[in-house]
Amino acid sequence: MSKIHAAITAVNGYVPDYILTNQELETMVDTNDEWITTRTGIKERRILKGEGKATSDMAVPAVKGLLEKRGIDAAEIDLIIFCTVTPDMPFPATANILADKVGAVNAWGFDLQAACSGFIYGLATGAQFIESGMHKKVLVVGGDKMSSIINYNDRTTCIIFGDGCGAVLLEPNDEGLGVIDSILKSDGSGCTYLNIKAGGSLHPASHATVEAGWHYAYQEGRAVFKFAVTNMADVAAEIMNRNHLTADDVAWLVPHQANKRIIDATAERMGVGEEKVMINIQKYGNTTAGTIPLCLWEWEDKLKKGDNLILAAFGGGFTWGSVYLKWAYGA
């Protein structure tokens, strides 16, 4: 019997309409377009506007479009893994809220919190349920409303992040296509460099925590960059070596969109040219768990059955990892 792999059989994405440009940011904080572009590669990012709009409201159109593409009913979904650091609320899980909104009445689900590595962690986790034979259809969603946790007076973070959501469907495949390997890592000592200090059990919400700005994302940029640029590149190279892949074997690098310089360093370490790298950071900024599925969504029509894809990410935790998958459909 041939081994069952978890293959991506559909992908879809959603980004809000509102575009926050570098020029508009120049009116909000002490920065300029040239400075942002040079250091990050970002020109604009999308922001979810409107009262009462949450992360699940971006996931709904992404998932509904995915189901339509695949030609299946929401009731066929067995499991929803929602990767996010901006859940609609601390509990219930946004996966449960999403299931209700799209009519996935037979699905169970949970949220997975690994910051910018969330989607990679979620993909590797979802694959286990397919490979074990427990489930036939697993939905992995990566999305964040980062604007809800960003201080737009803090130029170290507000220039980087945007809102967006992507989703993939995992199904069994016996042709050797799908998730082939994954390497996932974490280092909790990185907590001090990238975090939200309050809102958890350590510092419950209070007037003092709100006044101190502890409910916003905090990033010590230099330390995070140094760690990310090394580890994201290393883990991508490691998964290639482990699977005896050369740069010529790799059709696409699908990197987390945190910073153009980190993406370039990862590609260079792998030996792949920029023509093989999915880059949309200039349009969407860093959407945290949304970046990788949004890339797959945008590049879907360029992907061919059997293409070797290397996914790589780095995020708060610290968390980082890489997934090697063979694309399961297309020309």
CSV table of C-alpha atoms in Angstrom, one decimal:
chain,number,residue,atom,x,y,z
A,1,MET,CA,0.0,0.0,0.0
A,2,SER,CA,1.4,3.4,-0.9
A,3,LYS,CA,1.9,5.9,1.9
A,4,ILE,CA,-0.9,8.5,2.3
A,5,HIS,CA,0.2,12.1,2.2
A,6,ALA,CA,-1.8,15.2,3.1
A,7,ALA,CA,-2.1,17.2,-0.1
A,8,ILE,CA,-3.3,20.8,-0.5
A,9,THR,CA,-6.3,20.4,-2.9
A,10,ALA,CA,-7.6,24.0,-2.8
A,11,VAL,CA,-6.4,27.4,-1.6
A,12,ASN,CA,-8.1,30.8,-1.2
A,13,GLY,CA,-7.4,34.1,0.4
A,14,TYR,CA,-8.9,37.4,1.4
A,15,VAL,CA,-7.5,40.9,2.0
A,16,PRO,CA,-9.5,43.9,3.1
A,17,ASP,CA,-10.2,46.8,0.7
A,18,TYR,CA,-8.6,49.6,2.7
A,19,ILE,CA,-5.0,50.3,1.6
A,20,LEU,CA,-2.6,51.9,4.1
A,21,THR,CA,0.3,53.3,2.1
A,22,ASN,CA,3.7,54.4,3.3
A,23,GLN,CA,2.6,58.0,2.4
A,24,GLU,CA,-0.3,57.8,4.8
A,25,LEU,CA,2.1,56.4,7.5
A,26,GLU,CA,4.3,59.5,7.0
A,27,THR,CA,1.4,61.6,8.3
A,28,MET,CA,1.1,59.4,11.4
A,29,VAL,CA,4.7,58.7,12.6
A,30,ASP,CA,8.2,60.0,12.0
A,31,THR,CA,9.1,57.9,8.9
A,32,ASN,CA,9.2,58.1,5.2
A,33,ASP,CA,8.5,55.9,2.1
A,34,GLU,CA,12.2,55.5,1.3
A,35,TRP,CA,13.2,54.4,4.8
A,36,ILE,CA,10.3,51.8,5.0
A,37,THR,CA,11.0,50.4,1.5
A,38,THR,CA,14.7,50.1,2.0
A,39,ARG,CA,14.5,48.3,5.4
A,40,THR,CA,11.4,46.2,4.8
A,41,GLY,CA,10.4,46.1,1.2
A,42,ILE,CA,6.9,47.2,2.1
A,43,LYS,CA,4.9,49.8,0.1
A,44,GLU,CA,1.4,49.3,1.4
A,45,ARG,CA,-0.7,47.0,3.7
A,46,ARG,CA,-4.4,46.2,4.0
A,47,ILE,CA,-6.5,47.2,7.0
A,48,LEU,CA,-9.8,45.7,8.1
A,49,LYS,CA,-12.0,48.7,8.8
A,50,GLY,CA,-15.5,48.8,10.3
A,51,GLU,CA,-17.0,48.4,13.7
A,52,GLY,CA,-17.4,44.9,14.9
A,53,LYS,CA,-15.1,43.3,12.2
A,54,ALA,CA,-12.8,40.6,13.5
A,55,THR,CA,-10.3,38.0,12.2
A,56,SER,CA,-13.1,35.5,11.5
A,57,ASP,CA,-14.8,38.1,9.1
A,58,MET,CA,-11.7,37.8,6.8
A,59,ALA,CA,-11.7,34.0,7.1
A,60,VAL,CA,-15.3,33.6,6.1
A,61,PRO,CA,-14.9,34.8,2.4
A,62,ALA,CA,-11.5,33.0,2.2
A,63,VAL,CA,-13.1,29.7,3.3
A,64,LYS,CA,-16.4,30.1,1.3
A,65,GLY,CA,-14.4,30.8,-1.8
A,66,LEU,CA,-12.2,27.7,-1.1
A,67,LEU,CA,-15.2,25.4,-0.7
A,68,GLU,CA,-16.7,26.8,-4.0
A,69,LYS,CA,-13.4,26.2,-5.9
A,70,ARG,CA,-13.3,22.6,-4.6
A,71,GLY,CA,-17.0,22.0,-5.1
A,72,ILE,CA,-17.7,20.7,-1.7
A,73,ASP,CA,-20.1,21.6,1.2
A,74,ALA,CA,-18.9,23.0,4.5
A,75,ALA,CA,-20.6,20.0,6.2
A,76,GLU,CA,-17.9,17.8,4.7
A,77,ILE,CA,-15.1,19.4,6.7
A,78,ASP,CA,-13.8,17.2,9.6
A,79,LEU,CA,-11.4,19.7,11.3
A,80,ILE,CA,-10.6,23.4,11.3
A,81,ILE,CA,-7.2,24.5,12.5
A,82,PHE,CA,-7.2,28.3,12.8
A,83,CYS,CA,-3.7,29.8,13.1
A,84,THR,CA,-3.8,33.3,14.5
A,85,VAL,CA,-2.5,35.7,17.2
A,86,THR,CA,-5.6,37.9,16.9
A,87,PRO,CA,-8.5,35.6,17.7
A,88,ASP,CA,-12.0,37.2,17.8
A,89,MET,CA,-11.9,36.7,21.6
A,90,PRO,CA,-9.8,34.7,24.1
A,91,PHE,CA,-12.4,31.9,24.0
A,92,PRO,CA,-14.2,30.3,22.3
A,93,ALA,CA,-11.7,29.5,19.6
A,94,THR,CA,-12.1,31.4,16.4
A,95,ALA,CA,-12.1,28.0,14.7
A,96,ASN,CA,-15.4,27.3,16.4
A,97,ILE,CA,-16.8,30.7,15.4
A,98,LEU,CA,-15.7,30.2,11.8
A,99,ALA,CA,-17.2,26.7,11.7
A,100,ASP,CA,-20.6,28.3,12.8
A,101,LYS,CA,-20.4,31.1,10.3
A,102,VAL,CA,-19.6,28.9,7.3
A,103,GLY,CA,-21.9,26.0,8.2
A,104,ALA,CA,-19.1,23.4,9.0
A,105,VAL,CA,-21.5,21.6,11.3
A,106,ASN,CA,-19.6,18.4,11.4
A,107,ALA,CA,-16.2,19.9,12.1
A,108,TRP,CA,-14.3,20.2,15.4
A,109,GLY,CA,-11.6,22.7,15.6
A,110,PHE,CA,-9.0,24.7,17.6
A,111,ASP,CA,-6.8,27.8,17.4
A,112,LEU,CA,-3.1,27.4,17.0
A,113,GLN,CA,-0.9,30.2,18.3
A,114,ALA,CA,2.7,30.3,16.9
A,115,ALA,CA,2.7,33.9,15.7
A,116,CYS,CA,4.3,34.2,12.2
A,117,SER,CA,5.1,30.5,12.1
A,118,GLY,CA,1.5,29.7,12.8
A,119,PHE,CA,0.5,28.5,9.3
A,120,ILE,CA,3.6,26.2,9.0
A,121,TYR,CA,2.8,24.7,12.4
A,122,GLY,CA,-0.9,24.3,11.4
A,123,LEU,CA,-0.1,22.7,8.1
A,124,ALA,CA,2.2,20.1,9.8
A,125,THR,CA,-0.4,19.5,12.5
A,126,GLY,CA,-3.3,19.1,10.0
A,127,ALA,CA,-1.2,16.7,7.9
A,128,GLN,CA,-1.0,14.3,10.8
A,129,PHE,CA,-4.8,13.9,10.9
A,130,ILE,CA,-4.8,13.0,7.2
A,131,GLU,CA,-1.8,10.7,7.3
A,132,SER,CA,-3.2,8.8,10.3
A,133,GLY,CA,-6.5,8.2,8.4
A,134,MET,CA,-8.5,9.9,11.1
A,135,HIS,CA,-9.8,12.6,8.8
A,136,LYS,CA,-10.4,13.1,5.1
A,137,LYS,CA,-10.8,16.9,4.9
A,138,VAL,CA,-8.9,19.3,7.1
A,139,LEU,CA,-9.1,23.1,6.8
A,140,VAL,CA,-6.0,25.0,7.8
A,141,VAL,CA,-6.6,28.8,8.1
A,142,GLY,CA,-4.0,31.4,8.7
A,143,GLY,CA,-5.2,34.9,9.3
A,144,ASP,CA,-4.6,38.0,11.5
A,145,LYS,CA,-6.2,41.4,12.1
A,146,MET,CA,-2.8,42.8,13.1
A,147,SER,CA,-4.2,46.3,13.1
A,148,SER,CA,-6.1,45.4,16.3
A,149,ILE,CA,-2.9,44.9,18.3
A,150,ILE,CA,-0.7,47.6,16.6
A,151,ASN,CA,0.1,51.0,18.2
A,152,TYR,CA,0.0,53.4,15.3
A,153,ASN,CA,2.3,55.8,17.2
A,154,ASP,CA,5.1,53.1,17.3
A,155,ARG,CA,7.0,53.3,14.1
A,156,THR,CA,8.9,50.1,14.8
A,157,THR,CA,5.8,48.0,14.4
A,158,CYS,CA,3.1,50.0,12.5
A,159,ILE,CA,5.1,50.1,9.3
A,160,ILE,CA,5.4,46.3,9.1
A,161,PHE,CA,2.0,44.7,9.8
A,162,GLY,CA,-1.2,44.4,7.8
A,163,ASP,CA,-4.5,42.4,7.9
A,164,GLY,CA,-5.3,39.3,5.8
A,165,CYS,CA,-6.3,35.7,5.7
A,166,GLY,CA,-5.7,32.6,3.7
A,167,ALA,CA,-6.9,29.0,3.8
A,168,VAL,CA,-6.0,25.6,2.4
A,169,LEU,CA,-7.8,22.3,2.3
A,170,LEU,CA,-5.9,19.1,3.1
A,171,GLU,CA,-7.0,15.8,1.7
A,172,PRO,CA,-5.4,12.3,1.4
A,173,ASN,CA,-3.2,11.6,-1.6
A,174,ASP,CA,-1.6,8.3,-2.6
A,175,GLU,CA,0.5,9.6,-5.6
A,176,GLY,CA,3.3,10.9,-3.4
A,177,LEU,CA,2.0,14.4,-3.5
A,178,GLY,CA,1.4,16.7,-0.5
A,179,VAL,CA,3.3,17.4,2.7
A,180,ILE,CA,6.5,15.3,2.5
A,181,ASP,CA,8.5,16.7,5.5
A,182,SER,CA,8.5,19.4,8.1
A,183,ILE,CA,11.0,20.8,10.6
A,184,LEU,CA,9.5,22.8,13.4
A,185,LYS,CA,11.5,24.6,16.1
A,186,SER,CA,11.0,27.0,19.0
A,187,ASP,CA,13.0,28.9,21.6
A,188,GLY,CA,11.1,30.5,24.5
A,189,SER,CA,14.0,32.7,25.5
A,190,GLY,CA,13.0,34.9,22.6
A,191,CYS,CA,9.9,35.9,24.5
A,192,THR,CA,11.4,39.2,25.7
A,193,TYR,CA,12.1,40.5,22.2
A,194,LEU,CA,8.7,39.9,20.6
A,195,ASN,CA,5.5,39.9,22.6
A,196,ILE,CA,2.3,41.4,23.9
A,197,LYS,CA,2.9,41.9,27.6
A,198,ALA,CA,-0.7,42.1,28.9
A,199,GLY,CA,-4.1,40.5,28.4
A,200,GLY,CA,-3.0,37.1,29.6
A,201,SER,CA,-2.9,35.6,33.1
A,202,LEU,CA,0.5,37.2,33.8
A,203,HIS,CA,-0.8,40.7,33.4
A,204,PRO,CA,-4.6,40.7,33.2
A,205,ALA,CA,-6.2,43.7,31.6
A,206,SER,CA,-6.4,46.8,33.9
A,207,HIS,CA,-6.3,50.5,33.6
A,208,ALA,CA,-2.6,50.4,34.3
A,209,THR,CA,-1.8,47.9,31.5
A,210,VAL,CA,-3.8,49.8,29.0
A,211,GLU,CA,-2.2,53.1,29.9
A,212,ALA,CA,1.3,51.5,29.7
A,213,GLY,CA,0.5,50.3,26.1
A,214,TRP,CA,1.0,46.7,27.1
A,215,HIS,CA,-1.8,45.4,24.9
A,216,TYR,CA,0.1,46.3,21.7
A,217,ALA,CA,2.7,44.2,19.9
A,218,TYR,CA,6.2,44.9,21.1
A,219,GLN,CA,9.2,44.1,19.0
A,220,GLU,CA,12.9,44.7,19.6
A,221,GLY,CA,13.6,44.9,15.9
A,222,ARG,CA,17.4,44.4,15.8
A,223,ALA,CA,17.4,41.3,18.0
A,224,VAL,CA,14.5,39.7,16.1
A,225,PHE,CA,16.0,40.5,12.7
A,226,LYS,CA,19.3,38.9,13.7
A,227,PHE,CA,17.7,35.7,14.9
A,228,ALA,CA,15.2,35.5,12.1
A,229,VAL,CA,17.7,36.0,9.2
A,230,THR,CA,19.9,33.1,10.4
A,231,ASN,CA,17.2,30.6,11.6
A,232,MET,CA,14.7,30.9,8.8
A,233,ALA,CA,17.5,30.5,6.2
A,234,ASP,CA,19.1,27.6,8.1
A,235,VAL,CA,15.9,25.6,8.5
A,236,ALA,CA,15.0,26.0,4.8
A,237,ALA,CA,18.5,24.7,3.9
A,238,GLU,CA,18.2,21.9,6.4
A,239,ILE,CA,14.9,20.6,4.9
A,240,MET,CA,16.5,20.7,1.5
A,241,ASN,CA,19.5,18.7,2.6
A,242,ARG,CA,17.4,16.2,4.5
A,243,ASN,CA,15.4,15.5,1.4
A,244,HIS,CA,18.4,15.6,-1.0
A,245,LEU,CA,17.0,18.6,-2.9
A,246,THR,CA,19.1,20.9,-5.0
A,247,ALA,CA,18.2,24.5,-5.9
A,248,ASP,CA,17.2,23.2,-9.3
A,249,ASP,CA,14.8,20.7,-7.8
A,250,VAL,CA,12.9,23.5,-6.0
A,251,ALA,CA,10.1,25.1,-8.0
A,252,TRP,CA,9.2,27.8,-5.4
A,253,LEU,CA,10.3,29.2,-2.1
A,254,VAL,CA,7.2,30.3,-0.2
A,255,PRO,CA,8.6,32.5,2.6
A,256,HIS,CA,6.9,34.2,5.5
A,257,GLN,CA,6.7,37.9,4.4
A,258,ALA,CA,8.3,39.7,7.4
A,259,ASN,CA,11.1,41.6,5.7
A,260,LYS,CA,12.4,41.6,2.2
A,261,ARG,CA,16.0,41.3,3.5
A,262,ILE,CA,15.1,38.1,5.5
A,263,ILE,CA,13.4,36.6,2.4
A,264,ASP,CA,16.5,37.4,0.3
A,265,ALA,CA,18.9,35.8,2.8
A,266,THR,CA,16.7,32.7,2.9
A,267,ALA,CA,16.7,32.4,-0.9
A,268,GLU,CA,20.5,33.0,-1.1
A,269,ARG,CA,21.1,30.3,1.5
A,270,MET,CA,19.0,27.9,-0.5
A,271,GLY,CA,20.7,28.9,-3.8
A,272,VAL,CA,17.4,29.8,-5.5
A,273,GLY,CA,17.0,32.9,-7.7
A,274,GLU,CA,14.4,35.6,-7.0
A,275,GLU,CA,12.4,34.3,-10.0
A,276,LYS,CA,11.5,31.3,-7.8
A,277,VAL,CA,10.5,33.3,-4.7
A,278,MET,CA,7.0,34.2,-3.9
A,279,ILE,CA,7.0,37.9,-2.7
A,280,ASN,CA,4.0,40.0,-2.1
A,281,ILE,CA,5.2,41.9,1.0
A,282,GLN,CA,5.2,45.1,-1.0
A,283,LYS,CA,1.4,44.9,-1.2
A,284,TYR,CA,0.3,43.3,2.1
A,285,GLY,CA,3.1,43.8,4.6
A,286,ASN,CA,3.4,41.2,7.3
A,287,THR,CA,0.0,39.5,7.9
A,288,THR,CA,1.5,37.1,10.5
A,289,ALA,CA,-0.2,33.7,10.0
A,290,GLY,CA,-1.7,34.9,6.8
A,291,THR,CA,1.4,35.5,4.7
A,292,ILE,CA,2.2,32.0,3.4
A,293,PRO,CA,-1.4,31.0,2.4
A,294,LEU,CA,-1.9,34.4,0.8
A,295,CYS,CA,1.2,33.7,-1.3
A,296,LEU,CA,-0.1,30.2,-2.3
A,297,TRP,CA,-3.4,31.9,-3.3
A,298,GLU,CA,-1.8,34.5,-5.4
A,299,TRP,CA,0.6,32.1,-7.2
A,300,GLU,CA,-2.0,29.2,-7.5
A,301,ASP,CA,-2.3,29.6,-11.3
A,302,LYS,CA,1.5,29.3,-11.7
A,303,LEU,CA,1.8,26.1,-9.7
A,304,LYS,CA,2.1,22.8,-11.5
A,305,LYS,CA,1.3,19.3,-10.3
A,306,GLY,CA,4.4,17.8,-8.7
A,307,ASP,CA,6.2,21.1,-8.1
A,308,ASN,CA,8.5,21.1,-5.1
A,309,LEU,CA,7.7,23.9,-2.7
A,310,ILE,CA,9.7,24.9,0.4
A,311,LEU,CA,7.7,26.9,2.9
A,312,ALA,CA,9.7,28.7,5.6
A,313,ALA,CA,8.8,31.0,8.5
A,314,PHE,CA,10.0,32.7,11.6
A,315,GLY,CA,7.9,34.3,14.3
A,316,GLY,CA,7.4,35.3,17.9
A,317,GLY,CA,8.2,32.7,20.5
A,318,PHE,CA,10.6,32.5,19.0
A,319,THR,CA,9.1,29.9,16.6
A,320,TRP,CA,10.4,28.9,13.2
A,321,GLY,CA,10.2,26.1,10.7
A,322,SER,CA,10.0,24.8,7.2
A,323,VAL,CA,7.7,22.4,5.3
A,324,TYR,CA,8.6,20.6,2.1
A,325,LEU,CA,5.5,19.8,0.0
A,326,LYS,CA,4.8,18.6,-3.5
A,327,TRP,CA,1.9,20.5,-5.1
A,328,ALA,CA,-1.0,18.2,-6.0
A,329,TYR,CA,-2.8,19.9,-8.8
A,330,GLY,CA,-2.5,22.3,-11.7
A,331,ALA,CA,-1.2,22.1,-15.3
